[in-house]
CSV table of C-alpha atoms and ligand atoms in Angstrom, one decimal:
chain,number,residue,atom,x,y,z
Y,1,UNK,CA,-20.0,56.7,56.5
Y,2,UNK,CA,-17.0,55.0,58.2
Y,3,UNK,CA,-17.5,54.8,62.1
Y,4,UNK,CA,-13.9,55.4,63.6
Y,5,UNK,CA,-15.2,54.6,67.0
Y,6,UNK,CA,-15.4,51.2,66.2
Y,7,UNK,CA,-12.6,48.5,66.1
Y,8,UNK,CA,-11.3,48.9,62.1
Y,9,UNK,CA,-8.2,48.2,60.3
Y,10,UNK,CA,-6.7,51.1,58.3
Y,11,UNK,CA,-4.2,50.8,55.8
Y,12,UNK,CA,-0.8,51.6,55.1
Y,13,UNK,CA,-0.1,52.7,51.4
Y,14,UNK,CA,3.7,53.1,51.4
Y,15,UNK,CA,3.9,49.1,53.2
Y,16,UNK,CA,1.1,47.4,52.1
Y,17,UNK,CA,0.4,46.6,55.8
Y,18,UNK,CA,-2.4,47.0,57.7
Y,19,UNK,CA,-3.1,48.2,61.9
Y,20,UNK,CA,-5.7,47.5,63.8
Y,21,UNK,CA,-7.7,50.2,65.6
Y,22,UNK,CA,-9.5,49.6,68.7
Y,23,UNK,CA,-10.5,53.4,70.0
Y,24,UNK,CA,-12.8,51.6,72.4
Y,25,UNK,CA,-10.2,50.5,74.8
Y,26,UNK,CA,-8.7,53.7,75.7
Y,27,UNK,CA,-10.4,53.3,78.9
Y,28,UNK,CA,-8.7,50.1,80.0
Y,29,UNK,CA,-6.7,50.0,83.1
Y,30,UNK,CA,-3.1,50.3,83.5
Y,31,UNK,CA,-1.3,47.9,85.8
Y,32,UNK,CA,1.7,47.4,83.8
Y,33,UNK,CA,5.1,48.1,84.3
Y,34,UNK,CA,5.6,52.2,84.5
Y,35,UNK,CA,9.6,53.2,83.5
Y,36,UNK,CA,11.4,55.6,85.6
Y,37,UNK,CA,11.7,59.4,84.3
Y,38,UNK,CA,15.0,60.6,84.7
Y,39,UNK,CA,14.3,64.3,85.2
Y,40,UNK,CA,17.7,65.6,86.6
Y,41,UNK,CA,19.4,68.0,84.9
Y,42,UNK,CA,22.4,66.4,83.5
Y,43,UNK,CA,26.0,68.5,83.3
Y,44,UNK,CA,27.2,69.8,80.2
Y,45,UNK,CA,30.2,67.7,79.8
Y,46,UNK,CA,30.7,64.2,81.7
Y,47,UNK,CA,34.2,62.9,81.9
Y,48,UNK,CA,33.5,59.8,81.3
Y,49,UNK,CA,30.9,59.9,78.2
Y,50,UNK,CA,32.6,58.3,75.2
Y,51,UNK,CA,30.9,60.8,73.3
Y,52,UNK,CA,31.8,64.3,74.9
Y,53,UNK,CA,34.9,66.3,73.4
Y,54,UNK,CA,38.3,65.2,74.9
Y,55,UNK,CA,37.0,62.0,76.2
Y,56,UNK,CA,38.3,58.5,75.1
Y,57,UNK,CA,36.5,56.3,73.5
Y,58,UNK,CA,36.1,52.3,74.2
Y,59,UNK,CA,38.8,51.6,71.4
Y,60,UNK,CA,41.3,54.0,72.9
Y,61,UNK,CA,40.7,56.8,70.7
Y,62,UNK,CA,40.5,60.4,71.6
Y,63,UNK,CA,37.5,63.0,69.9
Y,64,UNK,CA,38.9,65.7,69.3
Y,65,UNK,CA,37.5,69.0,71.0
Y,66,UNK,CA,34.3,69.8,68.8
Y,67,UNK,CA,32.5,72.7,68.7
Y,68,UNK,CA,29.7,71.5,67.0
Y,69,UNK,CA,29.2,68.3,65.5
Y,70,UNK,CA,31.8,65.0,65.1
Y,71,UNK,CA,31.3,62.0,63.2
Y,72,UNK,CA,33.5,58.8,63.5
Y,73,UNK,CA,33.2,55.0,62.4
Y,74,UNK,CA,31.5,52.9,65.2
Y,75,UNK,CA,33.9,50.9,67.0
Y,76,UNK,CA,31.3,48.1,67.2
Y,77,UNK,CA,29.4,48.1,63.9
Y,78,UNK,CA,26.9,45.9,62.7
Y,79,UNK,CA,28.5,46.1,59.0
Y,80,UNK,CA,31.8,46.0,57.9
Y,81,UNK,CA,33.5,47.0,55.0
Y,82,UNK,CA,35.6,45.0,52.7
Y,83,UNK,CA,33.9,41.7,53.1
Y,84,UNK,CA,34.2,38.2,51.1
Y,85,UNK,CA,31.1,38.2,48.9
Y,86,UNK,CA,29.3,34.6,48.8
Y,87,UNK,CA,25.4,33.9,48.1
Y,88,UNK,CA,23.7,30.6,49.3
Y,89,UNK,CA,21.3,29.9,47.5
Y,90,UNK,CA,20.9,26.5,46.0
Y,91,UNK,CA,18.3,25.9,48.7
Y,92,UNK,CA,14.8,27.5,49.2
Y,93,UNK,CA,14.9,27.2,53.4
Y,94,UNK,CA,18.5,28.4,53.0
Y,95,UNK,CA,19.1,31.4,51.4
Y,96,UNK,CA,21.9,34.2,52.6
Y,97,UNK,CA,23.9,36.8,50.9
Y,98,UNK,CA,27.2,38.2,52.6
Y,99,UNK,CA,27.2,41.8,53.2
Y,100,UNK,CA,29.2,45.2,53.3
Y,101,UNK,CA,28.5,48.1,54.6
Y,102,UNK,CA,29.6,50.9,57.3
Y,103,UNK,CA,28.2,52.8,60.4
Y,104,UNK,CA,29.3,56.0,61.6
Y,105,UNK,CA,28.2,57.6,65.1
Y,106,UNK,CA,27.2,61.5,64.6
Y,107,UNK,CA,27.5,63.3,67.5
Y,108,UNK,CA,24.9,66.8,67.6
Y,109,UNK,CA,27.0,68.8,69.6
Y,110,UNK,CA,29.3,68.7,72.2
Y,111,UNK,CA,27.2,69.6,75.1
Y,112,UNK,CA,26.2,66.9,76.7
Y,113,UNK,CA,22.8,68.3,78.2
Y,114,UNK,CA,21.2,69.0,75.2
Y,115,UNK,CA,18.8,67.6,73.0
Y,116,UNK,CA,17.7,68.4,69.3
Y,117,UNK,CA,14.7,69.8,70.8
Y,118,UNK,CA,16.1,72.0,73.1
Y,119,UNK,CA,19.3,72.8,70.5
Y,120,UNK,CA,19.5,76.4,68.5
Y,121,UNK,CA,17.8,76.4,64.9
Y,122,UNK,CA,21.2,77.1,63.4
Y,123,UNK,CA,22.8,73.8,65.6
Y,124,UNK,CA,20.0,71.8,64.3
Y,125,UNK,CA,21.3,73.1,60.6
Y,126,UNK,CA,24.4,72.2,61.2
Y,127,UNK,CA,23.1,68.3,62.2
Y,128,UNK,CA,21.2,68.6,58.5
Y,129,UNK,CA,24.1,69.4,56.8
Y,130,UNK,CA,26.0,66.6,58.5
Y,131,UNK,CA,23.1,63.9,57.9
Y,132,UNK,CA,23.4,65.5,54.3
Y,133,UNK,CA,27.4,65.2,54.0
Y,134,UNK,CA,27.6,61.6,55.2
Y,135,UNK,CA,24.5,60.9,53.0
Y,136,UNK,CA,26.5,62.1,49.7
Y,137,UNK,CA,29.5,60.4,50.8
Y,138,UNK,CA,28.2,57.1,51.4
Y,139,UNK,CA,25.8,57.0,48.6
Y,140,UNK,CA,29.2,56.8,46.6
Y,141,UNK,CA,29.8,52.9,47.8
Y,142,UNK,CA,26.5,52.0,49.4
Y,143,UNK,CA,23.0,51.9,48.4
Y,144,UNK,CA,21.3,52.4,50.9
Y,145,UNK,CA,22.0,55.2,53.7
Y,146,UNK,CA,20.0,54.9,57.4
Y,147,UNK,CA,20.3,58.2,59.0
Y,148,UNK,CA,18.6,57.7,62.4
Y,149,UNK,CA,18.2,58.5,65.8
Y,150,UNK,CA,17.4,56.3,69.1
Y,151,UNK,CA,16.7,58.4,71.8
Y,152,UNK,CA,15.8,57.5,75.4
Y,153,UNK,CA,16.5,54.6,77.7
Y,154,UNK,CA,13.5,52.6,76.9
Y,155,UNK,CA,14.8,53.0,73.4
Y,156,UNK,CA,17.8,51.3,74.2
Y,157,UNK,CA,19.8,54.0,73.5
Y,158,UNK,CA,23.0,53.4,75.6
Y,159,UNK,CA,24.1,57.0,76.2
Y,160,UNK,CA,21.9,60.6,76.4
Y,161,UNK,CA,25.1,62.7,74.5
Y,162,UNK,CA,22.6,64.0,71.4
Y,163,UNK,CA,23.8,61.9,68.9
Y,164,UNK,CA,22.3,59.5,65.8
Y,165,UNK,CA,23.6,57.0,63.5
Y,166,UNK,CA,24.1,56.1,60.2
Y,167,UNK,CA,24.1,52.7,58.9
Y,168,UNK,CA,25.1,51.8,55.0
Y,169,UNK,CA,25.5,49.0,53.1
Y,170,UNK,CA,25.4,47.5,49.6
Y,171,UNK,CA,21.7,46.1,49.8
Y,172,UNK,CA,17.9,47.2,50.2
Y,173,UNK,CA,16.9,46.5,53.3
Y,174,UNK,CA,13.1,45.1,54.0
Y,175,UNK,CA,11.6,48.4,54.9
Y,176,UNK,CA,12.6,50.5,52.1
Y,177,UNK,CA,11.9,47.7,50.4
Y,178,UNK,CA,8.6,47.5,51.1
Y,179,UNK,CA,8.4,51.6,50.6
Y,180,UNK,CA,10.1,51.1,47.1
Y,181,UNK,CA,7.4,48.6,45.8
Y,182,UNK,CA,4.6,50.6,47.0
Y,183,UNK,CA,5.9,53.8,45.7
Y,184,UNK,CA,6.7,52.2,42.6
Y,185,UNK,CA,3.8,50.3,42.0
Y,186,UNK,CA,1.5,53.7,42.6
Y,187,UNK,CA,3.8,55.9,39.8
Y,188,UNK,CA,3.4,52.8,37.3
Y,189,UNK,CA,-0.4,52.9,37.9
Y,190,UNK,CA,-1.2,56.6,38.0
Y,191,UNK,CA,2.3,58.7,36.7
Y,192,UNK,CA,2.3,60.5,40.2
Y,193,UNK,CA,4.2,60.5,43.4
Y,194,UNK,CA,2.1,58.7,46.5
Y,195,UNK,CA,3.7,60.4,49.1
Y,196,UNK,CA,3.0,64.1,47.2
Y,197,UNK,CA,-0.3,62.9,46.4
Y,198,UNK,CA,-1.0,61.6,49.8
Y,199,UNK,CA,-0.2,65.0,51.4
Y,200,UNK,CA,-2.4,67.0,49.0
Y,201,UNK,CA,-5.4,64.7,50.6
Y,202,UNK,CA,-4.2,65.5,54.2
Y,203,UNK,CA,-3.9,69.1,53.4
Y,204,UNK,CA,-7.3,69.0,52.1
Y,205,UNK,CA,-8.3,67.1,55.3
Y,206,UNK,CA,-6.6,68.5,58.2
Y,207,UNK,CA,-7.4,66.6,60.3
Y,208,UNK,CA,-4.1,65.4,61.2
Y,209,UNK,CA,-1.6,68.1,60.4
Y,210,UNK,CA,0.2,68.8,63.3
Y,211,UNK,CA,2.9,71.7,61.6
Y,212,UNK,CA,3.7,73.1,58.6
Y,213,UNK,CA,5.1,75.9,57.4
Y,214,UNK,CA,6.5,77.0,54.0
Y,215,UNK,CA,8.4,73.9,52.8
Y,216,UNK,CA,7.4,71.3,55.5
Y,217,UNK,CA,4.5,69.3,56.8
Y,218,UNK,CA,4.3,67.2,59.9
Y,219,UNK,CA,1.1,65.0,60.5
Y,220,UNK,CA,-0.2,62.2,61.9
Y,221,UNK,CA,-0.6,59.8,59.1
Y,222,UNK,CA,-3.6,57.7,58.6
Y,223,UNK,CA,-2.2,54.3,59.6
Y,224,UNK,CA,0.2,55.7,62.5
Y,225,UNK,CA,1.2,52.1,64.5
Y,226,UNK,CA,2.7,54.1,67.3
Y,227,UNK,CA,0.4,56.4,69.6
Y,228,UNK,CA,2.0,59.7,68.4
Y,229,UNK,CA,3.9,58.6,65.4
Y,230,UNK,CA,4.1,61.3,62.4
Y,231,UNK,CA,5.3,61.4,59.1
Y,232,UNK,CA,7.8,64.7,57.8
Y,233,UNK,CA,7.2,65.7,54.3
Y,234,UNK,CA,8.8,68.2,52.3
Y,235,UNK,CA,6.3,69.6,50.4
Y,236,UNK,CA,8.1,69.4,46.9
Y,237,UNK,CA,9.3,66.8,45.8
Y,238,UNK,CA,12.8,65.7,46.4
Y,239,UNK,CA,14.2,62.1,46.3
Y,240,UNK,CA,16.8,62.3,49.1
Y,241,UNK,CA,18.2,65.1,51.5
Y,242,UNK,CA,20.8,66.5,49.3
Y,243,UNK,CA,18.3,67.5,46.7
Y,244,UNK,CA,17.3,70.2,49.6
Y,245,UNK,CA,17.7,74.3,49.0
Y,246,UNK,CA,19.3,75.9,51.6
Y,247,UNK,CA,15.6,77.9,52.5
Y,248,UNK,CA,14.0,74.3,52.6
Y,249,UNK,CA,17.4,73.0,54.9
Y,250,UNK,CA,16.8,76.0,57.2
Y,251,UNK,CA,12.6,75.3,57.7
Y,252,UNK,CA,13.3,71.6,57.8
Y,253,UNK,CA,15.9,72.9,61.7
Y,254,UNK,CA,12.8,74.9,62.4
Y,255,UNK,CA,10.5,72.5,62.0
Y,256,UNK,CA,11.8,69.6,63.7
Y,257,UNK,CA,12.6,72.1,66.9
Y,258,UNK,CA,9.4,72.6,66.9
Y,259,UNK,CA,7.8,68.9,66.6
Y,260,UNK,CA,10.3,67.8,69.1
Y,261,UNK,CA,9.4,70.5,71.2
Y,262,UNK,CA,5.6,69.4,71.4
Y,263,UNK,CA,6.7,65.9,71.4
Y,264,UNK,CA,8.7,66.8,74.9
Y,265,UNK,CA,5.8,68.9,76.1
Y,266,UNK,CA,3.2,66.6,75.6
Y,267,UNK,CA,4.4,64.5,79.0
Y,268,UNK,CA,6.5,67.4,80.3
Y,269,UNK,CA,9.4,64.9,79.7
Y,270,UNK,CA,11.9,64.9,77.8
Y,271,UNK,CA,10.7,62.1,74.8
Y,272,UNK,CA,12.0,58.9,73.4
Y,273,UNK,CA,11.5,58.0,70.1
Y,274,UNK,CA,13.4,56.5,66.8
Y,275,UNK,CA,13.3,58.9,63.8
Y,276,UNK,CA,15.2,58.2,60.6
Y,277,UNK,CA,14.9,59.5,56.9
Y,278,UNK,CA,13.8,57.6,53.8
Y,279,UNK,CA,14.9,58.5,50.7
Y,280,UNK,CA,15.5,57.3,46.7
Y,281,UNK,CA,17.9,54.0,47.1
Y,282,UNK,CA,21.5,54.9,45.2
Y,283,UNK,CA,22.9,53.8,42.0
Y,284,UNK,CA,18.9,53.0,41.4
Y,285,UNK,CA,18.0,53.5,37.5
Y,286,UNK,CA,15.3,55.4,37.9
Y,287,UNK,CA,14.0,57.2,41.4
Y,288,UNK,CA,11.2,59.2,40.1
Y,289,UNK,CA,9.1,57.3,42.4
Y,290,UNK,CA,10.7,57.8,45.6
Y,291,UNK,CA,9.8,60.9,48.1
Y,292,UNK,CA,12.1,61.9,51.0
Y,293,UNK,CA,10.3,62.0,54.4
Y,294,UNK,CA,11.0,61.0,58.1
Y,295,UNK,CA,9.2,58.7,60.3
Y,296,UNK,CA,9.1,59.7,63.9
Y,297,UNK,CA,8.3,56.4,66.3
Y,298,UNK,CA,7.8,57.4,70.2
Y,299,UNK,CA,6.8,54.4,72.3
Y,300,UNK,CA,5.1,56.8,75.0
Y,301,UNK,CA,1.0,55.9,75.1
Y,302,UNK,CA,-0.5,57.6,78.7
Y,303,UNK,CA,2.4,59.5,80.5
Y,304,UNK,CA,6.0,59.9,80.6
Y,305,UNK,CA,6.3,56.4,81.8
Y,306,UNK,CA,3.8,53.9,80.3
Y,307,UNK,CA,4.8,52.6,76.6
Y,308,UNK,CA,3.0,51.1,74.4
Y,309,UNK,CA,4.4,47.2,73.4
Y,310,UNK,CA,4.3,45.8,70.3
Y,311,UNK,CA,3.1,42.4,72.1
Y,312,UNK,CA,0.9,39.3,71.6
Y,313,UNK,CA,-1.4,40.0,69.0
Y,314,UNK,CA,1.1,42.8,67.4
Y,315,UNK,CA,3.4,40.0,67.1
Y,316,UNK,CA,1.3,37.1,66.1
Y,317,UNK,CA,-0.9,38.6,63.9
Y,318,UNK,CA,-1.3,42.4,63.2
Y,319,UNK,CA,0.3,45.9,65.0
Y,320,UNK,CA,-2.6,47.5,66.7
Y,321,UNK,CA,-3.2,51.0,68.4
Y,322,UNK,CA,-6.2,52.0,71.1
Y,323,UNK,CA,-6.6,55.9,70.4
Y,324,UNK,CA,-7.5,57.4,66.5
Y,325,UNK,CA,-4.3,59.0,64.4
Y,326,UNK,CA,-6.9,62.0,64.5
Y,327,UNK,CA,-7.0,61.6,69.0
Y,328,UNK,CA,-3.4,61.9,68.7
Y,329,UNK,CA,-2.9,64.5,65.9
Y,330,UNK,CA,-5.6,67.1,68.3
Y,331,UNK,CA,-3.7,66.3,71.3
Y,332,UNK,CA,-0.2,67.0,69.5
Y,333,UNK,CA,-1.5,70.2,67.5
Y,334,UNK,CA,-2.6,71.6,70.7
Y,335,UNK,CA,0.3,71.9,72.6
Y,336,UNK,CA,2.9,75.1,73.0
Y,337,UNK,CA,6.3,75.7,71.0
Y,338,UNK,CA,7.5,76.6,73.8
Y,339,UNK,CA,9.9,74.0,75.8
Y,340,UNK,CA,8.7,73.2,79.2
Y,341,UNK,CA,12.1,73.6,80.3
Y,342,UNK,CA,12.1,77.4,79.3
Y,343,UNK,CA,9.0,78.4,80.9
Y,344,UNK,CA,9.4,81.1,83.4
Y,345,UNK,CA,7.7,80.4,86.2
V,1,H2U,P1,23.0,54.1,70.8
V,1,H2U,O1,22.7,55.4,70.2
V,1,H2U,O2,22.1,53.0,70.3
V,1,H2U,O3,23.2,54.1,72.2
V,1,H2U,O4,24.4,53.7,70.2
V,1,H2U,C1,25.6,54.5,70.3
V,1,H2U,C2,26.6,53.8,69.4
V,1,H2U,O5,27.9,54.2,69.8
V,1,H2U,C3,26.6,52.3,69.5
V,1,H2U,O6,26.2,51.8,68.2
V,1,H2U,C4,28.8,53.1,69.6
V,1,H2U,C5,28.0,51.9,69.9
V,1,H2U,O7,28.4,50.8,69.2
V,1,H2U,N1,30.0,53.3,70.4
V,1,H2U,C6,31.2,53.5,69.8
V,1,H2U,O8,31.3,53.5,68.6
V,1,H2U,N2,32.3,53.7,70.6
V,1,H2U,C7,32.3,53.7,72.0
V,1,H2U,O9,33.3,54.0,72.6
V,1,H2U,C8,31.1,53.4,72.7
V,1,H2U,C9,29.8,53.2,71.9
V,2,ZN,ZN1,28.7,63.5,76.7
């Protein structure tokens, strides 16, 4: 029988990679840097947020007055469309490939004060069906889509408007890379889908659900990295998000309200994380292999202020985390649906 309390490395089917696990140390002492919280209500429009209706942007243009959600081209993105195409590659140590690509800024809604967690089931649709518009529109030219989300300071996200991002260009990029192999490699071997197969086990198990309901399931997976990192999985499979029903669109708001909802309550703060979907690659051959999900990554380890760096030895040799995926699935399936912020007190 496996001892968990002891140090052990668990892996990671869908990377190939492996953490480190050291639920010994949870006790060590803290005398790191804390962050500050910023717990001050913030007002529901700023006039001078680039991202709020009616303001101007760094480029000189205007958004429009939204109601509910807006989507433009990032005036300082990463990739750029319409590029030279060269490859160098005569040379082993030398190799590089010019790219193209797009990124677009979506903004959740125009009020400034709000966050998915604490947005209405039928807003959070309405971000679905814009993650899943932009998605179908851009898996025209590119082939492969990032929908994500940065959210919090220690993030580095540069502005608390509700908003994501979308980044797409005309190559696989090294983590669905990695996630294509393994998910490849595993159909190949036994004519079934790892991430479907995975969840029956956890399902079986669980020991690390932390939701579900009739077309979702959130959990803790095995080889989390981050202290409270989960894994969303639809429960049938579907390669991408615009293979979704409009019943499994409408769980999927309710579901996310409801893991970001915990995620806030856990600290009583309001929580940073990056979260972003994987799905099938486009203009791929075949994608029988591939099964959407999201990965939630939230820095926070003891309180609303103390992170958890990916440091020394995470650097130099392996990622590590002190407390079990199972320690952190108990502590997240415990907690209310409620929002702190709506308790009546
Ligand atoms: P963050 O979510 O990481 O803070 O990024 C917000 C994006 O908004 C960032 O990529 C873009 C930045 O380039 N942006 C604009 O496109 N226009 C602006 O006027 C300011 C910021
Ligand atoms: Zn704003």
């Amino acid at each position: 029988m496996p001892d968990f309390d002891q140090p052990h490395r668990r892996f990671n089917p869908l990377t190939g990679e492996w953490v480190l696990v050291s639920p010994h140390r949870t006790k060590r002492p803290w005398q790191g840097r804390t962050e500050k919280t910023d717990s001050q209500k913030r007002p529901s429009y700023l006039p001078d947020c680039y991202l709020c209706p009616g303001n101007k942007r760094a480029n000189g243009v205007v958004n429009p007055d939204y109601k509910f959600t807006y989507v433009f081209n990032n005036d300082f993105a990463a990739l750029l469309p319409g590029q030279r195409f060269w490859q160098l590659k005569e040379h082993d140590f030398l190799k590089a490939e010019s790219i193209e690509g797009t990124c677009r800024v979506l903004c959740f809604s125009p009020r400034h004060d709000l966050t998915l967690a604490e947005m209405e089931i039928e807003a959070i649709e309405r971000v679905i069906d814009l993650w899943i518009e932009n998605l179908t529109d851009l898996g025209k030219t590119y082939r492969w889509v990032q929908i994500f989300e940065n959210k919090g300071e220690i993030m580095g996200c540069s502005n608390p408007h509700p908003h994501g991002q979308i980044w797409a260009g005309n190559f696989l990029p090294s983590e669905p890379q990695k996630e294509d192999v393994n998910q490849k490699n595993y159909f190949r071997r036994k004519n079934s889908v790892l991430l479907l197969d995975y969840l029956d086990e956890e399902l079986k198990r669980e020991e690390r659900i932390v939701l579900q309901n009739e077309h979702w399931v959130v959990l803790v997976p095995f080889w989390a990295v981050w202290p409270f990192e989960t894994l969303l999985l639809p429960r049938k499979l579907r390669f991408h998000l615009h293979f979704l029903e409009s019943e499994e669109k409408k769980s999927l708001a309710e579901i996310i309200k409801k893991l970001l909802t915990r995620y806030d309550n856990l600290f009583r703060a309001s929580f940073p994380y990056t979260m972003g979907w994987h799905g099938a690659p486009f203009g791929a051959a075949a994608e029988n292999h591939w099964q959407l999900h999201a990965h939630f990554y939230p820095p926070l380890l003891r309180s609303a202020n103390v992170k958890k760096f990916m440091v020394g030895y995470e650097m130099l040799a392996e990622a590590q985390r002190d407390f079990t995926a199972e320690q952190a699935a108990r502590r997240l399936q415990t907690l209310s649906d409620v929002h702190f912020g709506t308790e009546v007190s």
